PDB file of C-alpha atoms in Angstrom:
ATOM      1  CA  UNK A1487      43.822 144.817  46.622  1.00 79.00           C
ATOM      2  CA  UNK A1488      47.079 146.237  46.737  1.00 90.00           C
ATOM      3  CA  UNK A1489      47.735 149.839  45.048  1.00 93.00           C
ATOM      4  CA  UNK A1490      50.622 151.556  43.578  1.00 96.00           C
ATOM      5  CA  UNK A1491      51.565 154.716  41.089  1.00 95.00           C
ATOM      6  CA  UNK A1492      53.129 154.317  38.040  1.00 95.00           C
ATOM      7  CA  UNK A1493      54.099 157.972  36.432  1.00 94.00           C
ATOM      8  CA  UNK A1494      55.308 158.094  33.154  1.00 89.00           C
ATOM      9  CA  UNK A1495      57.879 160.968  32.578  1.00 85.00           C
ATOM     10  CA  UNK A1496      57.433 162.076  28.889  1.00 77.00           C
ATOM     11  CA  UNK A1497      54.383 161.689  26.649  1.00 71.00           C
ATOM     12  CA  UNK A1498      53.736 159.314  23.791  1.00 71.00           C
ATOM     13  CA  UNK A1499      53.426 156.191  22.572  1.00 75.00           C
ATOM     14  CA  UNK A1500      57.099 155.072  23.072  1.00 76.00           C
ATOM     15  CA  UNK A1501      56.673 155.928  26.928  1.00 77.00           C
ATOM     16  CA  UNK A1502      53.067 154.743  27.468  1.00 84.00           C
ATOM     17  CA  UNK A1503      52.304 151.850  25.471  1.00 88.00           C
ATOM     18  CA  UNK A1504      53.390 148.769  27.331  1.00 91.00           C
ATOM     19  CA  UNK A1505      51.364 150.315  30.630  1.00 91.00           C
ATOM     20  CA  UNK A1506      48.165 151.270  28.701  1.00 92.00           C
ATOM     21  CA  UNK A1507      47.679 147.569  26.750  1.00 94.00           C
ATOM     22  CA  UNK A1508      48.456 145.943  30.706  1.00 94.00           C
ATOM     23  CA  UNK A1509      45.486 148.223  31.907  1.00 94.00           C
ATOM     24  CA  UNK A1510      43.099 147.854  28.912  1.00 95.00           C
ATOM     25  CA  UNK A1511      43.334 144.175  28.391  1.00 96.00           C
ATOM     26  CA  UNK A1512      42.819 144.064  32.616  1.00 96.00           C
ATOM     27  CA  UNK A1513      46.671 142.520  33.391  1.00 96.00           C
ATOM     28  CA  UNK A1514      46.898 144.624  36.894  1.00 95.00           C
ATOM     29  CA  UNK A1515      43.683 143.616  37.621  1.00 95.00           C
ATOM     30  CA  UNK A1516      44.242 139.699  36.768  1.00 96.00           C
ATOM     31  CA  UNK A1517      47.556 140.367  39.301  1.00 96.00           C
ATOM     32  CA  UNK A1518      45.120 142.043  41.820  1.00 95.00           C
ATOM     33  CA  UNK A1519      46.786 145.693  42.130  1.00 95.00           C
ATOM     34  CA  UNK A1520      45.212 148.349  41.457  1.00 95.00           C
ATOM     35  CA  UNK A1521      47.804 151.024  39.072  1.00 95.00           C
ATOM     36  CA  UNK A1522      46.805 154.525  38.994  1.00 94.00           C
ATOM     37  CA  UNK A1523      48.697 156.203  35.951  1.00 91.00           C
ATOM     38  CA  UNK A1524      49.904 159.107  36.627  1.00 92.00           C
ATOM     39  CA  UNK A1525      51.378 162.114  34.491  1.00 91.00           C
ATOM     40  CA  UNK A1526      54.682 163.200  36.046  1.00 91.00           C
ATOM     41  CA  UNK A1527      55.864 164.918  33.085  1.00 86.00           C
ATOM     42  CA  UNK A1528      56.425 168.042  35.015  1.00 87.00           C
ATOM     43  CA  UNK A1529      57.287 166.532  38.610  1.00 93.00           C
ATOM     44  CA  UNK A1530      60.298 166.649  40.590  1.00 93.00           C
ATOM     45  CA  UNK A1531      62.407 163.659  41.438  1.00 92.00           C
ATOM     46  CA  UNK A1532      61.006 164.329  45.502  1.00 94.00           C
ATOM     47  CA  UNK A1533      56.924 163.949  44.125  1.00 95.00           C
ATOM     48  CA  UNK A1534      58.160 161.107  41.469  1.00 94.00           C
ATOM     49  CA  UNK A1535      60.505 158.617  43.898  1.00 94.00           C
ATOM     50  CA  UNK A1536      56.836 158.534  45.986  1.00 94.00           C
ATOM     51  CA  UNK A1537      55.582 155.612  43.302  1.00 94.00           C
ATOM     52  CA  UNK A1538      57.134 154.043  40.300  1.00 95.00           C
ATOM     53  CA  UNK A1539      58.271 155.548  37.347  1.00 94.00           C
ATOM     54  CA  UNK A1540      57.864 154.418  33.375  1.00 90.00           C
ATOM     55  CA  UNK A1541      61.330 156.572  32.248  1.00 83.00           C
ATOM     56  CA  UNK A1542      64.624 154.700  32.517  1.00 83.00           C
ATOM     57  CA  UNK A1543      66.627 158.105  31.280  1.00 86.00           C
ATOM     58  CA  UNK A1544      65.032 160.694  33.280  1.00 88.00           C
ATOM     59  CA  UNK A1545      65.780 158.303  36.743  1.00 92.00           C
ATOM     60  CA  UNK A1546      69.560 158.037  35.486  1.00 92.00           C
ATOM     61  CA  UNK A1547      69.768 161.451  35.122  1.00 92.00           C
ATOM     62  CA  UNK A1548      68.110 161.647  38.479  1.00 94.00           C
ATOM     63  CA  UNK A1549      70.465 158.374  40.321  1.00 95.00           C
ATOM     64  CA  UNK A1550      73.745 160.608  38.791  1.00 95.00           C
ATOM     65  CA  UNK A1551      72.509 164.446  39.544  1.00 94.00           C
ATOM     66  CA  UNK A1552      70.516 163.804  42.661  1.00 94.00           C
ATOM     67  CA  UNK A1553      71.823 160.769  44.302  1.00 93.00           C
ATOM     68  CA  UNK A1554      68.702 158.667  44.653  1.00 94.00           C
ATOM     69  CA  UNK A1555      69.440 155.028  44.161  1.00 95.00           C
ATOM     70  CA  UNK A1556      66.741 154.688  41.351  1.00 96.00           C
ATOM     71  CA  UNK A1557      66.646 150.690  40.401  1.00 95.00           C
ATOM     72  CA  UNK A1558      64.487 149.727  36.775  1.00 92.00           C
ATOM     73  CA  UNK A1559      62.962 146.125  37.556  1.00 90.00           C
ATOM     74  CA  UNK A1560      62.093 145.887  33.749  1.00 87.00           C
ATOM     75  CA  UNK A1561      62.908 147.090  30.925  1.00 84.00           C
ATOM     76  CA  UNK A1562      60.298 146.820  27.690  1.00 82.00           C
ATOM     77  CA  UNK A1563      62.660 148.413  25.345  1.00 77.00           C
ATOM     78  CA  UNK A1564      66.291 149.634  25.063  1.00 70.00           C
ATOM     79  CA  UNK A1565      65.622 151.343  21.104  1.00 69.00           C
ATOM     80  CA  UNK A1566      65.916 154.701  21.140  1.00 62.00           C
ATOM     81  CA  UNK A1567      63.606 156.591  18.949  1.00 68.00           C
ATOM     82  CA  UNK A1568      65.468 159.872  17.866  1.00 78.00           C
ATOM     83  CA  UNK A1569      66.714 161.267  14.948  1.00 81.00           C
ATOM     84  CA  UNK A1570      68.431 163.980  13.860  1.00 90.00           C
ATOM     85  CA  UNK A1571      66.402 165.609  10.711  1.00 88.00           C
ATOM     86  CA  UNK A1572      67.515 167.831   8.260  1.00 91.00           C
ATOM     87  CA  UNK A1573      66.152 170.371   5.978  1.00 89.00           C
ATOM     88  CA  UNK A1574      67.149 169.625   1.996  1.00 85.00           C
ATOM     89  CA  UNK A1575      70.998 171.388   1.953  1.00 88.00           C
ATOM     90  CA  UNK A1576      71.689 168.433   5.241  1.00 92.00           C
ATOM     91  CA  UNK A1577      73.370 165.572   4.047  1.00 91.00           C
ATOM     92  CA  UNK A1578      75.074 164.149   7.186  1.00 93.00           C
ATOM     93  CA  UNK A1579      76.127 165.264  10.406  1.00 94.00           C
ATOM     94  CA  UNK A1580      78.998 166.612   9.482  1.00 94.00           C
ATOM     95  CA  UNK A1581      76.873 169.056   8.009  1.00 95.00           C
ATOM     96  CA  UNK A1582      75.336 170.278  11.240  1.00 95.00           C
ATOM     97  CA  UNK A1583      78.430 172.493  11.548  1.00 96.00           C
ATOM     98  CA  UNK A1584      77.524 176.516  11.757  1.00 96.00           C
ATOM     99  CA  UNK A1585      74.047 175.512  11.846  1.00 96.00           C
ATOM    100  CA  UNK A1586      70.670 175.821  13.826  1.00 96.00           C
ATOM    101  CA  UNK A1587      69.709 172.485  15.572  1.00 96.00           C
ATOM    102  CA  UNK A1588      66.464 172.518  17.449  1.00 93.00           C
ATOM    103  CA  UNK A1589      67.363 170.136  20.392  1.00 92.00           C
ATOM    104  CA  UNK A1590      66.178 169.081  24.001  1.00 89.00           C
ATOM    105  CA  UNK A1591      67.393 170.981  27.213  1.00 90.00           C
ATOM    106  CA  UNK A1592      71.531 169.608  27.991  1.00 90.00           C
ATOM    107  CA  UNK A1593      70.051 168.537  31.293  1.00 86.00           C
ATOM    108  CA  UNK A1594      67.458 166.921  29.779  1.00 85.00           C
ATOM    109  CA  UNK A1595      67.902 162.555  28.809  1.00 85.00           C
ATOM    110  CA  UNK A1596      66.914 163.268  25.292  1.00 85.00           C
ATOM    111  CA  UNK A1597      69.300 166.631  25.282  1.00 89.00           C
ATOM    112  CA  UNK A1598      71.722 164.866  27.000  1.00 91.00           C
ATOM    113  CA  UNK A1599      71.883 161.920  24.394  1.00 89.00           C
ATOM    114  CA  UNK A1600      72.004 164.164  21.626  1.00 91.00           C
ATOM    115  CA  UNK A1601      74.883 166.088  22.930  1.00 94.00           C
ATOM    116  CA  UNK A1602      77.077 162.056  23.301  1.00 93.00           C
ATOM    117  CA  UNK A1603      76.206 161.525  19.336  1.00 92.00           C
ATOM    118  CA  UNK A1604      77.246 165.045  18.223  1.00 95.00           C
ATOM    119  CA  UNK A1605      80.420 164.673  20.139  1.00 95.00           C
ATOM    120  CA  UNK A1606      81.271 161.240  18.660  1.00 94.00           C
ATOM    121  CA  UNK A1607      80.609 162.929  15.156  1.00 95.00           C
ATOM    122  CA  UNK A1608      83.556 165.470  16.245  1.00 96.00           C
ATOM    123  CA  UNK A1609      80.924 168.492  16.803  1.00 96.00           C
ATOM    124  CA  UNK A1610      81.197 170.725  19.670  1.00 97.00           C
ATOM    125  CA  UNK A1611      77.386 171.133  20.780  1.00 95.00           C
ATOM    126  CA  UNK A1612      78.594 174.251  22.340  1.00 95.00           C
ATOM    127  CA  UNK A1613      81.179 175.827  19.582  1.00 96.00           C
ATOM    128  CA  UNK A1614      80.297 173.955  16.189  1.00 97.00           C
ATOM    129  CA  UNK A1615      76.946 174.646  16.145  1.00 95.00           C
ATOM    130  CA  UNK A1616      73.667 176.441  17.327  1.00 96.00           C
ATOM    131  CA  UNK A1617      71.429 174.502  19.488  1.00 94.00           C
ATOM    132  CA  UNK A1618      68.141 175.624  19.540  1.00 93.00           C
ATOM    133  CA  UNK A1619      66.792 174.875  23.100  1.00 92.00           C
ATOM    134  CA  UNK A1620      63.394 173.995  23.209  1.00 85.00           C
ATOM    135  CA  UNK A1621      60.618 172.450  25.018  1.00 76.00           C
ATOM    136  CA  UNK A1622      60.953 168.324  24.958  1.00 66.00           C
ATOM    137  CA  UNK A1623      57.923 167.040  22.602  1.00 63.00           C
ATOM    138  CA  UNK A1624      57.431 170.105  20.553  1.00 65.00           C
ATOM    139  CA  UNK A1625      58.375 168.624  16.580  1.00 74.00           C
ATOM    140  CA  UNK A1626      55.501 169.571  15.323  1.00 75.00           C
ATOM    141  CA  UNK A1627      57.019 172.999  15.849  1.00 83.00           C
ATOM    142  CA  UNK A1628      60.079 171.527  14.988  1.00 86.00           C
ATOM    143  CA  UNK A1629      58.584 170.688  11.183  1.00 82.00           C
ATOM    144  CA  UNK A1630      56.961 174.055  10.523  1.00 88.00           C
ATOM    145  CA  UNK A1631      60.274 175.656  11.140  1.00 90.00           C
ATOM    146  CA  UNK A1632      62.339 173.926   9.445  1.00 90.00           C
ATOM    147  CA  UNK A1633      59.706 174.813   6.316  1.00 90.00           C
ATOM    148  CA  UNK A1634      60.394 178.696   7.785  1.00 92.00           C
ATOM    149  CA  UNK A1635      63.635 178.793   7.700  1.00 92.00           C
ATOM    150  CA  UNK A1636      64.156 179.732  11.252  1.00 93.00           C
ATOM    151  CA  UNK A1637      65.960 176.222  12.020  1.00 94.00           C
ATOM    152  CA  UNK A1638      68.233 174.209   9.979  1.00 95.00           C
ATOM    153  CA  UNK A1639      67.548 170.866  11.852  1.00 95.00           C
ATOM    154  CA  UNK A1640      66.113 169.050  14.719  1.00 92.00           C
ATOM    155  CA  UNK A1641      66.552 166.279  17.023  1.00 91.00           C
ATOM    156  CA  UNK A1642      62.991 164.189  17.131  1.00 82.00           C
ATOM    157  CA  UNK A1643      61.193 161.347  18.485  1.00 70.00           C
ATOM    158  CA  UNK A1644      58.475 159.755  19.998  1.00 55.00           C
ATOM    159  CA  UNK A1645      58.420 160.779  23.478  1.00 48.00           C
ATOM    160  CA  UNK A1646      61.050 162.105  25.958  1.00 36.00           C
ATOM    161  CA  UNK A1647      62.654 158.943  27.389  1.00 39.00           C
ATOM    162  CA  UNK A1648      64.738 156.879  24.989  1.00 41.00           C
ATOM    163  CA  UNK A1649      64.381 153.551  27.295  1.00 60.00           C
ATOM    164  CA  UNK A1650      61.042 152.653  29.554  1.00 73.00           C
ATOM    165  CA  UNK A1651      60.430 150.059  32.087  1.00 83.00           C
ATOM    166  CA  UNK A1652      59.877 149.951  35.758  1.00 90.00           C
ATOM    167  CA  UNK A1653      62.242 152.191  38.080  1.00 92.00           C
ATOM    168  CA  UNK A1654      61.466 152.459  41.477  1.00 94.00           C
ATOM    169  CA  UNK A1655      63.542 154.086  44.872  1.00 95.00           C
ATOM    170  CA  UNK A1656      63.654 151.701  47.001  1.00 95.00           C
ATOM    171  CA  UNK A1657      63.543 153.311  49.999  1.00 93.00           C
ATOM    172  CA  UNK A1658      60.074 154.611  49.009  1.00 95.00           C
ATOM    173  CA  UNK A1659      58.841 151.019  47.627  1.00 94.00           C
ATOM    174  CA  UNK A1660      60.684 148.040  48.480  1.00 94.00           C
ATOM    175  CA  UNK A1661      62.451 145.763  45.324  1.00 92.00           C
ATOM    176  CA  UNK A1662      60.193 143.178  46.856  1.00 92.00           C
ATOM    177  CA  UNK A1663      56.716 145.103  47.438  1.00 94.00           C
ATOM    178  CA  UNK A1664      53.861 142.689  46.215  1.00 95.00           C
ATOM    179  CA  UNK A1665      52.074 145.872  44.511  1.00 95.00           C
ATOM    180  CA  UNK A1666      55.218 146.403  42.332  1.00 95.00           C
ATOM    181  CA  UNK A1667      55.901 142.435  41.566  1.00 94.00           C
ATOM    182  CA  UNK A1668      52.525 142.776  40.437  1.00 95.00           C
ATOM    183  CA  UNK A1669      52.813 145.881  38.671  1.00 94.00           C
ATOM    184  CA  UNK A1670      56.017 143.888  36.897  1.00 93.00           C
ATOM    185  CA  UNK A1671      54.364 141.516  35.985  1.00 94.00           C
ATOM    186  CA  UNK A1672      51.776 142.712  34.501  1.00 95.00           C
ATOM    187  CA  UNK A1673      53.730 144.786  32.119  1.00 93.00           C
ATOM    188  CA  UNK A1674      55.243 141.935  31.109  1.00 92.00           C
ATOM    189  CA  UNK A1675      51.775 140.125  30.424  1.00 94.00           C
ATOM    190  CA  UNK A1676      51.644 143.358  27.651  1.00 94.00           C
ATOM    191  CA  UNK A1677      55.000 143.192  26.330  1.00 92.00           C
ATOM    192  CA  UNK A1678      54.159 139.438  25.123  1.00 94.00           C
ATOM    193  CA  UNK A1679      50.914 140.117  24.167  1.00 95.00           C
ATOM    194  CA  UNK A1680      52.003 142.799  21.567  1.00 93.00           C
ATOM    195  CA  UNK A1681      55.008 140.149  20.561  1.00 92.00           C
ATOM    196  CA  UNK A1682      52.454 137.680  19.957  1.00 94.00           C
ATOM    197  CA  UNK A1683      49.610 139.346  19.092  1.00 95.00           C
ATOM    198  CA  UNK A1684      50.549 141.749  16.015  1.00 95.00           C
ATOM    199  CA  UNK A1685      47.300 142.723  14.578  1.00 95.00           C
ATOM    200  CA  UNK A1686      45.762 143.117  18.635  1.00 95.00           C
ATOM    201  CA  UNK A1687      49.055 145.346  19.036  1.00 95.00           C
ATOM    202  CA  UNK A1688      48.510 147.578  15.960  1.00 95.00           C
ATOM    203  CA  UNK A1689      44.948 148.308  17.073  1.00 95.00           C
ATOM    204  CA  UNK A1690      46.678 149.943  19.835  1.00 93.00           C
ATOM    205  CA  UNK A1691      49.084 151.529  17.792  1.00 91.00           C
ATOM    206  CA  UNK A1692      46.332 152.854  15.730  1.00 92.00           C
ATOM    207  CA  UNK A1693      45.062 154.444  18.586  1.00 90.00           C
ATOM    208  CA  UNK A1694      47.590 156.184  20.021  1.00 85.00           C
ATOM    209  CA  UNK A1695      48.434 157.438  16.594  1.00 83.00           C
ATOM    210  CA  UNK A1696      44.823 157.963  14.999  1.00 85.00           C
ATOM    211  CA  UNK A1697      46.310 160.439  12.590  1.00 84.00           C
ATOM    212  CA  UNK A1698      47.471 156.906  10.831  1.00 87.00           C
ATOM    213  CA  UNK A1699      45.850 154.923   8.715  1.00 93.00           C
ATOM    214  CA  UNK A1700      45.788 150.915   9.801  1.00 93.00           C
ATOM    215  CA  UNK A1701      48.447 150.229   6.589  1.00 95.00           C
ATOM    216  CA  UNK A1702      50.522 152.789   8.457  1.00 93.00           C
ATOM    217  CA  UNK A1703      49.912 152.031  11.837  1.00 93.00           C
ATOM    218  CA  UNK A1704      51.027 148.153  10.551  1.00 95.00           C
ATOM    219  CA  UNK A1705      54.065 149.806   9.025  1.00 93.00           C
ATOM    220  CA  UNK A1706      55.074 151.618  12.233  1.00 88.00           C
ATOM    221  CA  UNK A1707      54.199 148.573  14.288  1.00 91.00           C
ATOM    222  CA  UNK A1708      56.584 146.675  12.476  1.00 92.00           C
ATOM    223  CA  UNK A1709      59.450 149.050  12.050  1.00 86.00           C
ATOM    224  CA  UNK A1710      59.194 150.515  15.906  1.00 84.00           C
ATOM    225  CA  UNK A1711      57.304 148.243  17.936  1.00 88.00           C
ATOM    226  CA  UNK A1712      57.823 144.595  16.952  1.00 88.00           C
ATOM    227  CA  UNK A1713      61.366 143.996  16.725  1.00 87.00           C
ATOM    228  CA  UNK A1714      61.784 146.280  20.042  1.00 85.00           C
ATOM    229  CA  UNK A1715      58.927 145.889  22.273  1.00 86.00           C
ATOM    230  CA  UNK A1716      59.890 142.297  23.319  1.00 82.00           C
ATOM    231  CA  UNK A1717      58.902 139.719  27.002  1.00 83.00           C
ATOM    232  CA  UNK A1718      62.314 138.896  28.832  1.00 80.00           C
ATOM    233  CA  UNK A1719      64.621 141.504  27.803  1.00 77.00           C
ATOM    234  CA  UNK A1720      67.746 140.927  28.815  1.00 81.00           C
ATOM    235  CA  UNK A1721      69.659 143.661  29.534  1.00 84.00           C
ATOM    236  CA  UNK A1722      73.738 143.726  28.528  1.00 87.00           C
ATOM    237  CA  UNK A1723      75.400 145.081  32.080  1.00 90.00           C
ATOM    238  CA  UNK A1724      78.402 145.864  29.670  1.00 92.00           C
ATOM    239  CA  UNK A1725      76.834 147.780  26.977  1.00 88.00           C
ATOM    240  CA  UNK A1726      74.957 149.511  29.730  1.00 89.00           C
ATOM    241  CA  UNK A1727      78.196 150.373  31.982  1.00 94.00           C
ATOM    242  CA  UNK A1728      79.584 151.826  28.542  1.00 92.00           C
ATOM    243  CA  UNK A1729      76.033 154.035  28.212  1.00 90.00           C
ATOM    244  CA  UNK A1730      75.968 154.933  31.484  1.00 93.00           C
ATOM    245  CA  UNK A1731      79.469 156.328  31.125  1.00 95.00           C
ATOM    246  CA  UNK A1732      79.326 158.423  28.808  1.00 93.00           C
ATOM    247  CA  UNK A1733      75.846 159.886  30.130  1.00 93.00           C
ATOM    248  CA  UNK A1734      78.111 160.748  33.741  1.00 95.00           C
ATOM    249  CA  UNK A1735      80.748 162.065  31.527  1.00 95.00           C
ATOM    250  CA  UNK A1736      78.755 164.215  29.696  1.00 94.00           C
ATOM    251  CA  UNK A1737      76.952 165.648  32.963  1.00 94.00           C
ATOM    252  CA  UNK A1738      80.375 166.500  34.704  1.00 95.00           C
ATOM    253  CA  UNK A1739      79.563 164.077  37.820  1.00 96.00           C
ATOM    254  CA  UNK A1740      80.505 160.438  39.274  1.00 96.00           C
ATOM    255  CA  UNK A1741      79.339 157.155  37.044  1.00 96.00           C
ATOM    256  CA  UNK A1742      77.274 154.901  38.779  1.00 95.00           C
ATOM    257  CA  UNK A1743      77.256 151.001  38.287  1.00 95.00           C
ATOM    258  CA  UNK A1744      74.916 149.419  35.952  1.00 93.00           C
ATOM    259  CA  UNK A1745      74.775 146.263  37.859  1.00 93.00           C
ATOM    260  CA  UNK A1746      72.818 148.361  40.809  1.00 94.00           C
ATOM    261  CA  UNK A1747      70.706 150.169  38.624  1.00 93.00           C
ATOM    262  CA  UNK A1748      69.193 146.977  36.573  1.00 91.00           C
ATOM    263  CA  UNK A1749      68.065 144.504  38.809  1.00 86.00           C
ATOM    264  CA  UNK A1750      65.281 142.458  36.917  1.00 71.00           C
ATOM    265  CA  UNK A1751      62.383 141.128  39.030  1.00 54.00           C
ATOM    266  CA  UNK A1752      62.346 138.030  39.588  1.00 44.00           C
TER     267      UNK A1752
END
């Protein structure tokens, strides 16, 4: 049986579904690879380029700022799941101005992001406002102070990395390693079965989330999952070029081109 790593590079449900419904409904082992998941939340880009990776944004960041040639296979979703939340006197963005934002790392994906949207709302992440650096994953922190006080507002989500599929380096494991095809397709196996299978798919919701009840675990299934989470994504070189852009703008360093860094399995 072939083996591989997959590593996923922030924590939650966004980040880890699609891999955990291919292992529990026995996809990698129907391919005949055997996928130990791995948590390389806190590992460096040497330790992570050693197996696949989950995170599309943290191997961007990592193909512009260390010069690996990172290359996603897949990609389950492109929706990212972040907002900017406000305490009661917040009305819009333009609002932010003078005030405390709690918000990812700049040299973080999720930090990095944020800092792109503030801009194109003409704020100065830097001069126009406070940002409140702080560790990725933290909002339930986030929530108790903006009751306190101590924070005005807060960039949240579901897990660090905006966009997950399969990235590999390729001169670790080949574009055409049979562990990884398999490992591909597999994932894919999962993203149809929670397109097809809705009320299968917000079991595992539920479970990730088992704070929800099943109406809400239907509700988020429907509003985050569903519409997102979806078998033969395409992905839109041009709208990706643009993204990509403004991500190596943002960092200060050389663009890279989006045509290299998606190429879809066959």
């Amino acid at each position: 049986m072939q083996t591989i790593d997959l590593a996923y590079v922030g924590r939650g449900i966004h980040e880890e579904l699609v891999a955990h419904v291919a292992d529990q409904e026995g996809y990698f082992e129907d391919e005949g690879v055997h996928v130990a998941i791995r948590d390389g939340v806190g590992w460096p880009a040497e330790r992570l380029r050693r197996g696949a990776v989950i995170g599309l944004g943290r191997t961007l960041l990592s193909r512009l700022t260390d010069w690996i040639d990172w290359t996603a296979l897949s990609v389950s979703t492109d929706h990212p799941l972040f907002w900017f939340l406000g305490n009661a006197d917040l009305k819009s963005m333009a609002d932010l101005r003078g005030r405390r934002l709690a918000v990812h790392a700049p040299d973080n994906p999720p930090g990095t992001f944020a800092r792109i949207v503030l801009r194109k709302h003409g704020l100065d992440p830097d001069r126009d406002l406070e940002c409140v650096v702080r560790h990725p994953g933290d909002y339930q922190m986030d929530l108790r102070r903006l009751r306190d006080g101590s924070i005005d507002a807060a960039y949240v989500g579901s897990t660090l990395s905006p966009t997950v599929g399969v990235v590999v380096d390729p001169v670790h494991i080949p574009l055409d390693s049979p562990a990884l095809q398999a490992l591909v397709r597999a994932n894919r196996r999962a993203l149809t079965t929670l397109a097809e299978q809705p009320n299968r798919a917000v079991d595992y919701v539920a479970w990730f989330l088992d704070r929800l009840t099943r109406d809400e675990a239907q509700q988020y299934y429907e509003r985050y999952v569903g519409p997102y989470f979806i078998p033969g994504r395409k992905v839109d070189l041009n709208v990706a070029q643009h993204a990509i852009d403004a991500v190596a703008g943002e960092l200060g360093v050389a663009s890279t081109s989006a045509a290299e860094f998606y190429q879809p399995a066959q």
